[in-house]
Amino acid sequence: MAPIRTALVGLSPSAAVSWASVAHLPYLLSSRGRAKYEITALCNSTVGNAQKAVAAFTLPPETKTYGDIASLAADPNIDLIVCNVRVDRHYEIIRPSIEAGKAVFCEWPLAQDLEHVRDLVSLAAEKGIRTMIGTQGRVAPVVLKLRELLEQGCIGKILSSEVRAAGGSNDRLILPNFLSYFAERRVGGNIVTIGFGHLMDSVQFVVGDFTNIQSTLQLQRADVPIRDRVTKAIIETVKSNVPDLVIATGTLKGSRIAQEGATLLIRFRRGQSFPDEPPLVWTINGERGEIRLLSPGGTALQSNAYTEPVVLEVHDFETDTIQKVEWNWADWQKELPMAAKNVGGLYEAFADGDTSRYPTFEDALKRHEQLESILAGWQVNAAV
């Protein structure tokens, strides 16, 4: 099969944060990636910037360069457009791409608000195009192993599950200047939609979707100092209108792995955890045992939580023994940098055409609707 002709939007050698370069490019330029994908075009804010990216990342000189999405979308020699820009620009990139009949891979969140998400999902369905959303925690080997344990019935049916997480930003108070928009809810990218949203998706991929959702939200630190990335000096203090503590509870529907009405509780707090306490502790309590996941390296199972080993343990109630469960990366993933391992897993599933192995825009809509429900009380009650 011919490689999928791929265009990257937002691959920049100069951006403060270039997720495209650290998470997408390594797989696409690997021997495995090249067998399935061909980078045929780049689109940046100007043609000149796109040309600079071609040179900086030593892409083939015949790689086409664009400075606007309309021209890129009109190129008949592109099959897949990958959107790697800030979330409040996703809509303006994705909609013309869908209109032109291109398949689209968009980073999470899909758009800045539910209205724009619904429009994109509706249009994609109308056009019948293939879509993929970047909630790559679903393909993380440790997440798949956890799901496998439940499907094997090693603890019986789920009675309850609790997630205790601290993360979303490296510091509980300060934000770097390139992430200052995390304090502006209107942008759509913040610790709730990104940090909490990614984790919430991975958890539900394992235990099932929760319903009857209730939430408690708090903004513990409304005044947020902004630190210059280069000088490390505090350059301003801004008012945040984004909660920095989210507690969401709900119930699971009865299934092969869960008891009807089993409780799911997720607590996500911005910043560092207590010293010596893992930033992520996730337990799943079952009829015959309990599973515990410990992630000392962070909450981002979809990307950078693997600076230290993520540990899976099973406590068998009958024998009162604890067994450590081994998991591992595929050999080809071991060759990639950390942020690219799971993103590569999405590309693999998309190339194989197996929609059961990768999340689509329809899946993104479900998560956006849940986030809207969780944040609904905040819209009414927040004073800032």
Coordinates of C-alpha atoms in Angstrom, one line a residue:
M1 CA 0.0 0.0 0.0
A2 CA 1.3 3.5 -0.9
P3 CA 2.2 5.7 2.1
I4 CA -0.4 8.1 3.3
R5 CA 0.5 11.5 2.0
T6 CA 0.6 13.7 5.0
A7 CA 0.7 17.5 5.7
L8 CA 1.8 18.9 9.0
V9 CA 0.3 22.2 10.2
G10 CA 2.3 23.9 13.0
L11 CA 5.8 22.2 12.7
S12 CA 8.0 25.1 13.7
P13 CA 11.7 25.2 14.7
S14 CA 11.2 28.5 16.6
A15 CA 8.0 28.0 18.6
A16 CA 8.3 27.8 22.4
V17 CA 6.3 24.6 22.3
S18 CA 6.4 22.5 19.2
W19 CA 4.5 19.4 19.9
A20 CA 4.7 18.5 16.2
S21 CA 8.5 18.3 16.4
V22 CA 8.8 16.3 19.6
A23 CA 5.7 14.0 19.3
H24 CA 4.8 13.6 15.6
L25 CA 8.0 14.0 13.6
P26 CA 10.1 11.3 15.3
Y27 CA 7.6 8.5 14.3
L28 CA 6.9 9.9 10.8
L29 CA 10.7 10.1 10.1
S30 CA 11.4 6.6 11.5
S31 CA 11.9 3.7 9.1
R32 CA 8.6 2.3 10.3
G33 CA 6.8 5.6 9.9
R34 CA 8.2 6.2 6.4
A35 CA 6.9 2.9 5.3
K36 CA 3.3 4.1 6.1
Y37 CA 3.4 7.9 5.8
E38 CA 5.1 10.4 3.5
I39 CA 5.4 14.1 4.7
T40 CA 4.4 15.9 1.5
A41 CA 3.7 19.4 2.8
L42 CA 4.0 21.8 5.7
C43 CA 1.8 24.7 6.5
N44 CA 2.9 27.5 8.8
S45 CA 1.9 31.2 9.3
T46 CA 3.9 32.1 6.2
V47 CA 5.4 30.2 3.3
G48 CA 8.8 31.5 4.5
N49 CA 8.3 29.9 7.9
A50 CA 7.3 26.6 6.4
Q51 CA 10.4 26.7 4.2
K52 CA 12.5 27.3 7.3
A53 CA 10.9 24.3 9.0
V54 CA 11.7 22.1 5.9
A55 CA 15.4 23.1 6.2
A56 CA 15.5 22.9 10.0
F57 CA 14.2 19.4 10.1
T58 CA 16.0 18.3 7.0
L59 CA 12.9 17.2 5.2
P60 CA 13.1 16.5 1.5
P61 CA 13.5 19.6 -0.6
E62 CA 10.5 18.7 -2.7
T63 CA 8.2 19.0 0.4
K64 CA 5.6 21.6 -0.5
T65 CA 5.2 24.7 1.7
Y66 CA 2.1 26.7 2.4
G67 CA 1.3 29.9 4.3
D68 CA -2.5 29.4 4.4
I69 CA -4.8 26.5 5.1
A70 CA -7.1 27.0 2.1
S71 CA -4.2 26.5 -0.4
L72 CA -3.0 23.4 1.6
A73 CA -6.5 21.9 1.7
A74 CA -6.9 22.4 -2.1
D75 CA -3.7 20.3 -2.8
P76 CA -4.9 17.1 -4.5
N77 CA -1.7 15.3 -3.4
I78 CA -2.5 15.3 0.3
D79 CA -4.5 12.6 2.0
L80 CA -4.1 13.5 5.7
I81 CA -3.8 16.9 7.4
V82 CA -2.3 16.9 10.9
C83 CA -3.3 19.9 13.1
N84 CA -0.6 20.9 15.7
V85 CA -1.5 24.5 16.6
R86 CA -2.9 26.1 19.7
V87 CA -6.4 24.9 20.4
D88 CA -8.2 28.2 19.6
R89 CA -6.9 27.9 16.1
H90 CA -7.9 24.2 15.5
Y91 CA -11.3 25.1 14.1
E92 CA -10.0 27.4 11.4
I93 CA -7.5 24.8 10.4
I94 CA -9.8 21.7 10.5
R95 CA -13.0 23.0 8.9
P96 CA -11.5 23.9 5.5
S97 CA -9.6 20.6 5.6
I98 CA -12.8 18.7 6.1
E99 CA -14.6 20.7 3.4
A100 CA -11.8 19.7 1.0
G101 CA -12.4 16.0 1.8
K102 CA -9.1 15.5 3.6
A103 CA -8.7 13.0 6.5
V104 CA -7.7 14.9 9.7
F105 CA -5.6 14.1 12.8
C106 CA -6.1 16.8 15.4
E107 CA -4.4 17.2 18.7
W108 CA -6.7 17.2 21.8
P109 CA -8.8 19.3 22.6
L110 CA -10.6 19.3 19.3
A111 CA -11.7 22.9 19.5
Q112 CA -12.0 25.8 22.0
D113 CA -15.6 25.1 23.0
L114 CA -18.5 22.6 22.5
E115 CA -20.2 24.6 19.8
H116 CA -17.2 24.5 17.5
V117 CA -16.6 20.8 18.3
R118 CA -20.2 19.9 17.3
D119 CA -19.9 21.7 14.1
L120 CA -16.7 19.9 13.1
V121 CA -18.1 16.5 14.1
S122 CA -21.2 17.1 12.1
L123 CA -19.3 18.2 9.0
A124 CA -16.9 15.3 9.2
A125 CA -19.9 12.9 9.4
E126 CA -21.6 14.6 6.5
K127 CA -18.5 14.4 4.3
G128 CA -17.7 10.9 5.4
I129 CA -14.1 11.5 6.1
R130 CA -11.7 9.7 8.5
T131 CA -10.8 11.5 11.6
M132 CA -8.5 10.9 14.6
I133 CA -8.2 12.9 17.8
G134 CA -5.0 13.0 19.8
T135 CA -6.0 11.3 23.0
Q136 CA -3.2 8.8 22.6
G137 CA -3.3 7.7 26.2
R138 CA -5.7 5.0 24.9
V139 CA -2.9 3.3 23.1
A140 CA -0.4 3.5 25.9
P141 CA 0.8 0.0 26.7
V142 CA 0.3 0.4 30.4
V143 CA -3.3 1.6 29.8
L144 CA -3.9 -1.4 27.5
K145 CA -2.4 -3.8 30.1
L146 CA -4.7 -2.4 32.7
R147 CA -7.8 -2.9 30.5
E148 CA -6.6 -6.4 29.7
L149 CA -6.4 -7.3 33.4
L150 CA -10.0 -6.2 33.8
E151 CA -11.2 -8.1 30.8
Q152 CA -9.5 -11.2 32.1
G153 CA -11.5 -10.8 35.3
C154 CA -8.5 -10.9 37.6
I155 CA -10.3 -8.8 40.3
G156 CA -13.9 -9.7 39.3
K157 CA -16.3 -6.8 38.5
I158 CA -15.4 -3.2 39.3
L159 CA -17.1 -1.9 42.4
S160 CA -15.4 1.5 42.5
S161 CA -12.4 3.3 41.1
E162 CA -10.5 6.4 42.5
V163 CA -8.0 8.6 40.7
R164 CA -5.9 11.0 42.7
A165 CA -3.8 13.3 40.4
A166 CA -1.6 16.4 40.8
G167 CA -0.3 17.9 37.6
G168 CA -1.4 19.9 34.5
S169 CA 1.5 22.3 34.9
N170 CA 5.0 21.9 36.5
D171 CA 4.3 24.4 39.2
R172 CA 1.2 24.9 41.4
L173 CA 1.4 28.7 41.2
I174 CA 3.6 29.9 38.3
L175 CA 3.0 29.5 34.5
P176 CA 5.7 30.0 31.9
N177 CA 5.0 32.8 29.5
F178 CA 4.4 30.5 26.5
L179 CA 1.5 28.9 28.5
S180 CA 0.0 32.0 30.0
Y181 CA -3.2 31.3 28.1
F182 CA -3.8 28.4 30.5
A183 CA -5.3 31.2 32.7
E184 CA -7.8 32.2 30.0
R185 CA -10.7 29.8 29.8
R186 CA -11.9 31.2 26.4
V187 CA -8.8 29.8 24.7
G188 CA -9.9 26.3 25.4
G189 CA -6.5 24.9 26.4
N190 CA -5.8 24.7 30.2
I191 CA -5.2 22.2 33.0
V192 CA -8.9 21.1 33.0
T193 CA -9.3 20.5 29.2
I194 CA -5.8 19.2 28.6
G195 CA -4.4 17.7 31.9
F196 CA -7.6 16.5 33.4
G197 CA -9.2 15.8 30.0
H198 CA -6.5 13.5 28.8
L199 CA -6.5 11.6 32.1
M200 CA -10.3 11.3 32.2
D201 CA -10.3 9.8 28.7
S202 CA -7.7 7.2 29.6
V203 CA -9.5 6.2 32.7
Q204 CA -12.8 5.8 31.0
F205 CA -11.2 3.9 28.2
V206 CA -10.2 1.3 30.8
V207 CA -13.3 1.2 33.2
G208 CA -16.1 2.5 30.9
D209 CA -17.8 5.8 30.5
F210 CA -19.3 7.3 33.7
T211 CA -22.7 9.0 33.9
N212 CA -24.6 10.9 36.5
I213 CA -21.6 13.2 36.7
Q214 CA -21.3 15.6 39.5
S215 CA -18.4 18.0 40.1
T216 CA -16.8 20.3 42.6
L217 CA -14.5 23.0 41.2
Q218 CA -12.3 25.5 42.9
L219 CA -9.9 28.2 41.9
Q220 CA -7.4 28.1 44.7
R221 CA -4.9 30.5 43.3
A222 CA -6.5 33.2 41.1
D223 CA -3.4 35.4 40.8
V224 CA -0.9 33.6 38.6
P225 CA 2.7 34.9 38.2
I226 CA 4.0 34.5 34.6
R227 CA 7.7 33.6 34.2
D228 CA 9.8 34.4 31.2
R229 CA 11.2 31.2 29.7
V230 CA 14.6 32.7 29.0
T231 CA 15.3 35.0 31.9
K232 CA 13.3 33.1 34.5
A233 CA 12.1 36.4 35.8
I234 CA 8.4 37.0 36.7
I235 CA 7.2 39.5 34.1
E236 CA 3.6 39.9 35.1
T237 CA 0.8 38.5 37.2
V238 CA -2.5 37.6 35.6
K239 CA -6.0 36.7 36.9
S240 CA -7.0 33.2 36.1
N241 CA -10.6 32.2 35.4
V242 CA -9.8 28.4 35.1
P243 CA -10.3 26.1 38.1
D244 CA -7.2 24.6 39.5
L245 CA -8.9 21.8 41.4
V246 CA -11.5 19.5 39.8
I247 CA -13.3 16.7 41.6
A248 CA -15.6 14.7 39.4
T249 CA -17.7 11.7 40.4
G250 CA -20.1 9.5 38.5
T251 CA -21.3 6.0 38.1
L252 CA -20.5 3.2 35.7
K253 CA -23.1 1.2 33.8
G254 CA -23.3 -2.5 34.4
S255 CA -21.0 -4.4 32.0
R256 CA -18.8 -7.4 31.7
I257 CA -16.2 -5.7 33.8
A258 CA -18.2 -3.4 36.0
Q259 CA -21.0 -3.7 38.5
E260 CA -24.1 -1.5 37.8
G261 CA -23.6 1.8 39.7
A262 CA -19.9 1.4 40.4
T263 CA -18.5 4.7 41.5
L264 CA -15.7 6.5 39.6
L265 CA -14.0 9.5 41.4
I266 CA -11.3 11.6 39.8
R267 CA -9.5 14.4 41.7
F268 CA -7.2 16.5 39.7
R269 CA -5.2 19.4 41.3
R270 CA -2.9 21.7 39.5
G271 CA 0.8 21.6 40.3
Q272 CA 3.1 19.3 42.4
S273 CA 2.0 16.5 44.6
F274 CA 3.1 16.1 48.2
P275 CA 6.8 15.2 48.4
D276 CA 7.4 11.5 47.9
E277 CA 3.8 10.9 46.8
P278 CA 3.3 9.9 43.2
P279 CA 1.6 12.6 41.1
L280 CA -0.8 9.9 40.0
V281 CA -2.4 7.1 42.1
W282 CA -5.2 5.2 40.4
T283 CA -7.0 2.3 42.2
I284 CA -9.7 0.0 40.8
N285 CA -11.5 -1.9 43.5
G286 CA -13.1 -5.2 42.4
E287 CA -15.0 -8.1 43.9
R288 CA -12.0 -10.3 44.4
G289 CA -9.1 -7.9 44.4
E290 CA -7.8 -4.4 43.7
I291 CA -5.5 -2.9 41.0
R292 CA -3.2 0.0 41.7
L293 CA -1.3 2.2 39.2
L294 CA 1.4 4.4 40.5
S295 CA 3.0 7.0 38.3
P296 CA 5.9 8.8 39.9
G297 CA 6.8 10.6 36.7
G298 CA 3.5 12.5 36.3
T299 CA -0.1 12.3 35.4
A300 CA 0.4 12.4 31.6
L301 CA 0.1 8.7 30.7
Q302 CA -0.4 9.9 27.1
S303 CA 3.0 11.4 26.9
N304 CA 5.7 12.3 29.4
A305 CA 4.8 10.3 32.6
Y306 CA 7.5 7.7 31.9
T307 CA 10.6 9.5 33.3
E308 CA 10.3 6.9 36.1
P309 CA 8.6 3.5 35.8
V310 CA 4.8 3.4 35.9
V311 CA 4.0 0.5 38.3
L312 CA 0.9 -1.8 38.1
E313 CA 0.1 -4.0 41.1
V314 CA -2.7 -6.4 41.9
H315 CA -3.8 -7.2 45.4
D316 CA -5.6 -10.6 45.6
F317 CA -8.1 -10.5 48.5
E318 CA -8.2 -14.3 49.0
T319 CA -4.5 -14.8 49.3
D320 CA -3.7 -11.3 50.6
T321 CA -0.8 -11.2 48.2
I322 CA 0.4 -8.4 45.9
Q323 CA 1.7 -9.1 42.5
K324 CA 3.5 -6.6 40.3
V325 CA 2.3 -6.8 36.7
E326 CA 4.9 -6.2 34.0
W327 CA 4.2 -4.2 30.8
N328 CA 6.5 -2.9 28.1
W329 CA 6.8 -0.8 25.0
A330 CA 6.8 -2.4 21.6
D331 CA 10.4 -2.7 20.2
W332 CA 9.8 0.1 17.6
Q333 CA 8.4 2.4 20.4
K334 CA 11.6 2.0 22.4
E335 CA 13.5 3.7 19.7
L336 CA 11.4 6.8 19.8
P337 CA 11.6 9.8 22.3
M338 CA 9.1 9.6 25.1
A339 CA 6.5 12.0 23.8
A340 CA 6.4 10.2 20.4
K341 CA 5.8 6.7 21.6
N342 CA 2.0 6.8 22.1
V343 CA 1.5 9.3 19.2
G344 CA 3.2 6.7 17.1
G345 CA 0.7 4.2 18.3
L346 CA -2.1 6.3 16.9
Y347 CA -0.4 6.6 13.6
E348 CA 0.0 2.9 13.5
A349 CA -3.6 2.2 14.2
F350 CA -4.8 4.8 11.6
A351 CA -2.6 3.4 8.9
D352 CA -4.0 -0.1 9.6
G353 CA -7.5 1.3 9.3
D354 CA -8.8 -0.3 12.4
T355 CA -11.2 2.2 14.0
S356 CA -11.5 0.2 17.1
R357 CA -7.8 1.0 17.9
Y358 CA -7.9 4.8 17.6
P359 CA -10.2 7.6 18.8
T360 CA -12.2 9.7 16.4
F361 CA -13.9 13.1 16.4
E362 CA -17.0 11.3 17.7
D363 CA -15.0 10.2 20.7
A364 CA -13.7 13.7 21.2
L365 CA -17.3 15.0 21.2
K366 CA -18.2 12.7 24.1
R367 CA -15.4 14.0 26.2
H368 CA -16.1 17.6 25.4
E369 CA -19.7 17.1 26.4
Q370 CA -18.5 15.6 29.7
L371 CA -16.2 18.5 30.3
E372 CA -19.0 20.9 29.6
S373 CA -21.1 19.1 32.2
I374 CA -18.3 19.2 34.7
L375 CA -17.6 22.9 34.1
A376 CA -21.3 23.9 34.0
G377 CA -21.5 24.9 37.6
W378 CA -18.4 26.9 37.3
Q379 CA -20.0 29.0 34.5
V380 CA -22.8 29.9 36.8
N381 CA -20.9 30.4 40.0
A382 CA -17.4 31.7 39.1
A383 CA -16.9 35.3 40.0
V384 CA -13.9 35.8 37.8

